[in-house]
Amino acid sequence: MKKRIVSAIIAGTMVASLAACSPSPEAPATPAETKAAGETKAAAETQAAGETQAAGETQATAAASEDANTLTVYAWDKNFNIPALQAAEADYQKNVNPDFKLNIVEQSQSSDVENAVTLAGSAGDYSTLPDIVLFQDHYFKKYVTDFPDAWASFEGADVNWDDFGAEKLSYSTIDGVHYGMPVDNGTVIFAYRTDLLEQAGYTIDDMKGISWDEWLEIGKKVYDTTGKYLLSMDGDGNDLPYMMLQAEGVSQFKDGDINLSENETFKKIIDVIVRGAKDNVIYLANDWSDYTDQTIVGDMVAGVMNGNWIIPTIQQVADNSGKWEITSMPTLEGNGKEGFASNGGSSLYITSNCQNLELAQDFLAKTFGAGSTETYDAALKNGGVITCSAKAGESAVYNEGVPYFNNTPIYAEIVKMSANVPVVEQSDYHYPTRTQVAAAIQNIINGADADASIKDAEDQVRFAMQG
């Protein structure tokens, strides 16, 4: 148990000062080394941990509620996740229980929730935890391993789990038992400036179902014609390898171990990124703010590929309204095969300290779990949260054209895309791997041997895994 506690404390330390995997629509998300270990952040838009939340004017730490009609939840991001929770509260009050109250305790960032669980587990006392916590998908299985007694499941709840994509559920389903209720959709979009594509002789349809090699050739033409890169990414916290690999249905891990040096698909992906960087097709920014503020908001790119939470960042450039459209990712194979991936996302989890498990299950099941139009339409309008529920994605609100994206119904399209994201093996070492792979890519670009650099990255991760 001591080893588990230490590993959890290390994990908490890694993500302290980092923010959420679900960004605010007002501020771009930031990745693990500068963003919350969850692929995205919105630290600039969140409040300090000691502030109070309008839903209950409570302190930033509070245990489970003992009131029969009240539930307490820890969540971060007043512009993204919290409006989604408020939408669910209003929905449940209106249609199920008018006396219900959701006591939302705002956290400054996702690591605050992780640290709360770590501290409770380290002390062997979960009485300090709230009824429900918002938790990053990539981290949950580690916390179940380290603190299995911290969680309650959704066993006995009336939820149609088939309404959610298999990839989203894979993070929170352990040994066939559902522990989490999906909230936000991390499905990857590839957005393109159609006016810039047109200048180079292409349309949005030309970008669908193509190979990465074809994409590179288009990118060179776009750069030569417009001076714009076809894609950018934070070169320090590089998410491209993970997303591109998942679209192939392949993981960086195999049977619990790191799998890079003998992973031919991975090597091909790295080769695409390196060639793209050398040919002025891919711009690898110095850090997250350089990626968002300079390359996207600064109008350096003709394309943006990331979790759909990147949309508000794209929309910050008002002059480009109507010029963007979205489609799926390229793949190594091409020939009409579309690529689908997910990057970031979180779910709601019930803690073992919940004083009213039936209420918690019923509240989450009849709002987020039922694909409730009232919950998800309001969450989209007020916080930019895109549902993981296929049912909710069929609503009139989701099928409205979005002016910024040439009046196409991008939100309904994103929900449909999410059903196609492959399930790949995940690991607690997702972020250390990302760090090492990003360094390997930079080394290869600078002239280092590709195989040696990949093997070194693999060795570094394996050493960390065995430590």
XYZ file of C-alpha atoms in Angstrom, residues 37-448:
412
model
C -2.547 16.174 -17.284
C -5.577 15.703 -19.398
C -4.694 17.094 -22.638
C -6.175 20.467 -22.057
C -6.439 23.300 -19.673
C -8.184 26.493 -18.863
C -6.191 27.762 -15.926
C -6.528 31.372 -16.987
C -10.270 31.062 -16.693
C -10.500 29.264 -13.369
C -10.635 30.727 -9.887
C -8.407 30.069 -6.926
C -9.200 27.031 -4.835
C -10.502 29.126 -1.963
C -13.229 30.867 -3.928
C -16.873 30.071 -3.637
C -19.311 28.821 -6.243
C -22.711 30.377 -6.819
C -24.369 26.989 -6.704
C -23.861 26.878 -2.968
C -21.409 29.556 -1.795
C -19.299 26.797 -0.251
C -15.588 26.642 0.440
C -13.317 24.920 -2.084
C -13.116 21.880 0.173
C -16.218 20.177 1.492
C -17.225 16.629 2.293
C -20.275 14.752 1.072
C -23.654 16.262 1.821
C -25.866 14.696 4.481
C -29.005 16.414 3.194
C -31.376 13.934 1.532
C -31.846 16.175 -1.527
C -28.337 17.610 -1.895
C -25.181 16.302 -3.540
C -21.738 17.880 -3.368
C -19.420 17.767 -6.368
C -15.839 18.892 -6.951
C -15.252 20.356 -10.421
C -13.012 22.863 -12.133
C -13.492 25.519 -14.805
C -16.303 28.015 -14.285
C -16.703 28.495 -18.032
C -16.812 24.883 -19.179
C -17.500 22.023 -16.764
C -19.417 24.002 -14.157
C -22.072 25.322 -16.584
C -22.616 21.707 -17.666
C -23.213 20.677 -14.056
C -25.553 23.607 -13.517
C -27.490 22.557 -16.613
C -27.898 19.044 -15.206
C -29.010 20.434 -11.839
C -31.715 22.566 -13.470
C -32.843 19.634 -15.607
C -33.168 17.306 -12.592
C -34.979 19.956 -10.543
C -37.471 20.571 -13.335
C -38.196 16.993 -14.340
C -37.464 14.820 -11.290
C -37.042 16.547 -7.925
C -37.754 20.269 -7.399
C -36.030 20.132 -4.003
C -32.766 18.816 -5.432
C -29.630 20.905 -5.022
C -26.182 20.358 -6.487
C -23.534 21.927 -4.291
C -20.735 22.674 -6.782
C -17.387 23.246 -5.090
C -15.128 24.904 -7.628
C -11.541 23.724 -7.794
C -8.784 25.775 -9.389
C -7.677 22.908 -11.615
C -8.045 19.173 -12.178
C -5.019 18.314 -10.049
C -6.875 19.664 -6.995
C -9.364 16.818 -7.342
C -6.591 14.265 -7.821
C -4.764 15.592 -4.760
C -7.943 15.400 -2.660
C -8.295 11.713 -3.479
C -4.583 11.121 -2.852
C -4.681 12.791 0.554
C -7.798 10.910 1.596
C -6.382 7.604 0.414
C -3.017 8.224 2.046
C -4.782 8.872 5.339
C -7.092 5.892 4.877
C -10.013 8.222 5.522
C -12.376 9.016 2.642
C -14.786 11.015 4.797
C -13.270 14.233 3.463
C -14.388 13.520 -0.106
C -17.545 14.914 -1.728
C -20.318 12.760 -3.176
C -19.106 13.211 -6.774
C -15.880 14.318 -8.420
C -15.081 15.376 -11.959
C -12.001 13.377 -12.939
C -9.761 13.274 -15.982
C -10.280 10.164 -18.070
C -6.590 9.414 -18.656
C -5.879 9.289 -14.923
C -8.831 7.425 -13.455
C -7.607 3.832 -13.729
C -4.455 4.709 -11.837
C -6.488 6.074 -8.971
C -8.680 2.980 -8.897
C -5.534 0.866 -8.706
C -3.998 2.973 -5.953
C -7.210 3.678 -4.024
C -9.836 1.058 -4.895
C -11.880 1.877 -1.789
C -12.390 5.494 -2.852
C -15.066 4.758 -5.450
C -18.643 3.641 -5.864
C -19.934 2.229 -9.156
C -23.045 2.680 -11.268
C -24.148 -0.900 -10.677
C -27.945 -0.930 -10.400
C -28.374 2.436 -12.163
C -30.669 2.647 -15.181
C -28.238 3.808 -17.879
C -28.117 2.896 -21.554
C -24.353 2.621 -21.886
C -24.698 1.762 -25.567
C -25.546 5.433 -26.136
C -21.883 6.297 -25.568
C -18.875 5.504 -27.733
C -16.803 2.497 -26.697
C -13.595 4.556 -26.559
C -15.039 7.052 -24.080
C -16.335 4.292 -21.819
C -13.052 2.388 -21.927
C -11.448 4.866 -19.527
C -14.020 4.417 -16.775
C -15.057 0.768 -17.198
C -12.955 -1.627 -15.152
C -13.521 -5.396 -15.225
C -16.889 -4.743 -16.824
C -18.016 -2.366 -14.072
C -18.960 1.239 -14.921
C -17.472 3.792 -12.550
C -17.814 7.011 -14.528
C -20.520 9.030 -16.240
C -19.170 10.675 -19.434
C -19.412 14.451 -19.611
C -17.373 16.060 -22.371
C -16.428 14.751 -25.777
C -12.723 14.796 -26.654
C -13.128 13.644 -30.273
C -10.445 15.040 -32.563
C -11.392 17.375 -35.381
C -9.277 18.473 -38.300
C -10.358 22.016 -39.123
C -9.210 23.725 -42.304
C -9.332 27.268 -43.669
C -11.260 26.577 -46.860
C -10.273 29.919 -48.400
C -6.586 29.044 -48.070
C -7.150 25.540 -49.407
C -8.918 27.081 -52.398
C -5.936 29.329 -53.105
C -3.809 26.181 -53.349
C -6.360 24.429 -55.549
C -8.126 22.225 -52.992
C -11.476 21.903 -51.208
C -12.484 20.451 -47.843
C -13.574 17.281 -49.649
C -10.031 16.791 -50.901
C -8.886 16.470 -47.272
C -11.228 13.616 -46.362
C -10.064 9.993 -46.483
C -6.570 10.836 -47.736
C -3.219 9.387 -46.693
C -0.710 11.328 -44.628
C 1.658 11.256 -47.617
C -1.015 12.905 -49.771
C -1.668 15.358 -46.976
C 2.021 16.298 -46.860
C 2.025 17.062 -50.580
C -1.056 19.264 -50.176
C 0.616 20.956 -47.230
C 3.677 21.853 -49.271
C 1.458 23.386 -51.936
C -0.496 25.347 -49.319
C 2.704 26.722 -47.793
C 4.177 27.648 -51.158
C 0.924 29.377 -52.153
C -0.170 31.052 -48.910
C 2.813 31.000 -46.556
C 0.674 29.154 -43.995
C 1.472 25.849 -42.296
C -1.169 23.156 -42.698
C -0.868 22.153 -39.038
C 0.810 23.199 -35.803
C 1.298 21.586 -32.397
C 3.027 22.264 -29.115
C 6.439 20.711 -29.799
C 7.153 20.312 -26.094
C 3.889 18.558 -25.207
C 3.366 16.968 -28.604
C -0.041 15.289 -28.904
C 0.279 14.445 -32.598
C 1.844 10.964 -32.214
C -0.880 9.782 -29.845
C -3.746 11.088 -31.982
C -2.304 9.855 -35.263
C -1.531 6.442 -33.782
C -4.987 6.034 -32.257
C -6.538 6.759 -35.647
C -4.684 3.650 -36.843
C -6.107 1.630 -33.942
C -2.637 1.274 -32.428
C -1.259 2.176 -28.990
C 2.140 3.223 -27.676
C 1.707 0.436 -25.129
C 1.343 -3.312 -25.425
C 0.322 -5.666 -22.619
C 1.138 -3.018 -20.037
C 4.600 -2.226 -21.396
C 5.885 0.636 -23.536
C 5.962 -0.298 -27.223
C 7.838 2.100 -29.497
C 11.017 0.636 -30.986
C 9.295 -2.420 -32.463
C 6.103 -0.589 -33.330
C 6.250 -0.093 -37.095
C 3.080 1.993 -37.169
C 4.533 4.313 -34.567
C 7.739 4.713 -36.600
C 5.742 5.634 -39.703
C 3.806 8.248 -37.726
C 7.022 9.807 -36.416
C 8.413 9.878 -39.949
C 5.340 11.813 -41.149
C 5.753 14.384 -38.377
C 9.475 14.818 -39.018
C 8.996 15.226 -42.785
C 6.153 17.652 -42.186
C 8.291 19.774 -39.883
C 11.196 19.833 -42.329
C 8.980 20.721 -45.300
C 7.152 23.643 -43.622
C 3.908 21.710 -43.443
C 3.884 21.212 -39.645
C 4.987 23.939 -37.248
C 6.123 22.659 -33.858
C 5.677 25.522 -31.415
C 7.951 26.136 -28.429
C 5.197 25.703 -25.853
C 1.431 25.702 -25.390
C 0.935 29.472 -25.472
C 3.050 29.696 -28.607
C 0.865 26.980 -30.122
C -2.456 28.617 -29.288
C -1.664 32.325 -29.238
C 0.871 32.581 -32.024
C 0.097 29.783 -34.456
C -3.713 29.609 -34.204
C -4.854 33.016 -32.953
C -1.849 34.569 -34.691
C -3.106 33.163 -38.006
C -0.021 31.136 -38.967
C -1.928 28.002 -39.976
C -4.420 26.794 -42.552
C -5.376 23.804 -40.414
C -5.858 22.818 -36.773
C -6.082 19.236 -35.506
C -6.830 18.504 -31.862
C -9.608 17.569 -29.474
C -12.749 19.524 -30.321
C -12.136 21.691 -27.263
C -9.736 23.622 -29.511
C -12.721 25.157 -31.337
C -13.022 28.226 -29.049
C -9.353 29.003 -29.685
C -9.962 28.937 -33.442
C -13.004 31.170 -33.012
C -10.997 33.902 -31.299
C -10.096 35.280 -34.736
C -13.367 36.983 -35.651
C -12.170 37.944 -39.120
C -11.962 34.275 -40.103
C -15.624 33.527 -39.412
C -17.178 31.452 -42.176
C -13.794 30.393 -43.538
C -13.335 27.213 -41.484
C -14.816 23.735 -41.907
C -14.071 20.422 -40.196
C -13.498 16.859 -41.309
C -11.833 13.651 -40.120
C -8.109 12.900 -39.905
C -5.912 11.441 -42.645
C -4.553 7.907 -42.132
C -1.402 6.118 -43.223
C -3.413 4.055 -45.688
C -5.708 6.687 -47.168
C -7.793 5.347 -50.074
C -10.936 6.740 -48.494
C -10.177 5.496 -44.980
C -10.964 8.254 -42.467
C -9.086 8.657 -39.207
C -10.754 9.153 -35.833
C -9.176 9.822 -32.440
C -9.855 11.457 -29.089
C -7.687 13.789 -27.033
C -8.733 14.894 -23.572
C -11.991 14.550 -21.720
C -13.398 13.879 -18.271
C -16.199 12.013 -16.531
C -18.116 12.225 -13.247
C -17.366 9.653 -10.563
C -19.204 8.832 -7.333
C -16.977 8.464 -4.280
C -17.345 5.850 -1.574
C -18.140 8.678 0.849
C -21.389 9.471 -0.953
C -24.128 9.516 1.674
C -26.928 8.974 -0.821
C -25.702 6.632 -3.550
C -29.158 6.128 -5.057
C -29.648 9.883 -5.465
C -26.221 10.314 -7.051
C -26.816 7.471 -9.478
C -30.294 8.706 -10.342
C -29.199 12.313 -10.842
C -26.357 11.389 -13.195
C -28.361 8.686 -14.970
C -31.327 10.971 -15.748
C -29.235 13.912 -16.966
C -25.892 13.042 -18.532
C -26.654 9.313 -18.680
C -30.027 9.669 -20.368
C -28.675 11.841 -23.132
C -31.052 14.518 -21.868
C -31.602 17.256 -24.420
C -32.209 19.777 -21.649
C -28.888 18.997 -19.972
C -26.738 18.754 -23.053
C -28.284 21.599 -25.066
C -27.727 23.990 -22.151
C -24.231 22.608 -21.528
C -23.344 23.310 -25.151
C -24.889 26.790 -25.196
C -23.547 27.928 -21.829
C -20.208 26.144 -21.604
C -19.298 24.751 -24.998
C -19.409 21.171 -23.653
C -20.075 18.715 -26.480
C -21.931 15.560 -25.493
C -20.662 11.992 -25.751
C -24.273 10.786 -26.051
C -25.445 9.799 -29.527
C -29.042 10.528 -28.510
C -28.301 14.059 -27.319
C -26.351 14.750 -30.488
C -29.537 14.396 -32.518
C -31.190 17.470 -30.982
C -32.158 20.556 -32.974
C -29.516 22.590 -31.147
C -26.777 20.174 -32.140
C -27.967 20.182 -35.743
C -27.917 23.957 -36.076
C -25.387 25.367 -38.518
C -22.478 27.175 -36.893
C -21.753 30.451 -38.738
C -18.042 30.429 -37.926
C -17.745 27.046 -39.647
C -19.567 28.014 -42.829
C -22.981 27.218 -41.278
C -22.242 23.495 -41.049
C -23.689 21.562 -38.050
C -20.294 20.728 -36.609
C -21.549 19.637 -33.181
C -23.796 16.902 -34.549
C -20.934 15.823 -36.803
C -18.506 15.604 -33.879
C -20.898 13.358 -31.930
C -21.170 11.051 -34.957
C -17.392 10.985 -35.304
C -16.981 10.000 -31.653
C -18.679 6.663 -32.296
C -15.824 5.739 -34.654
C -12.867 6.377 -32.341
C -10.894 3.130 -31.867
C -10.283 1.762 -28.390
C -6.540 1.441 -27.789
C -4.538 0.376 -24.752
C -4.039 3.179 -22.244
C -1.402 3.583 -19.561
C -0.686 5.578 -16.425
C 2.498 6.589 -18.263
C 0.707 8.378 -21.087
C 2.209 11.756 -20.200
C 5.804 10.648 -19.473
C 5.667 8.898 -22.848
C 4.463 12.054 -24.546
C 7.364 13.997 -23.059
C 9.963 11.474 -24.213
C 8.467 11.093 -27.680
C 8.332 14.871 -28.138
C 12.034 15.063 -27.290
C 12.812 12.227 -29.710
C 11.007 14.035 -32.531
C 13.013 17.199 -31.943
C 16.233 15.188 -31.890
C 15.393 13.471 -35.170
C 14.516 16.790 -36.804
C 17.910 18.082 -35.660
C 19.703 15.187 -37.341
C 19.766 12.354 -34.796
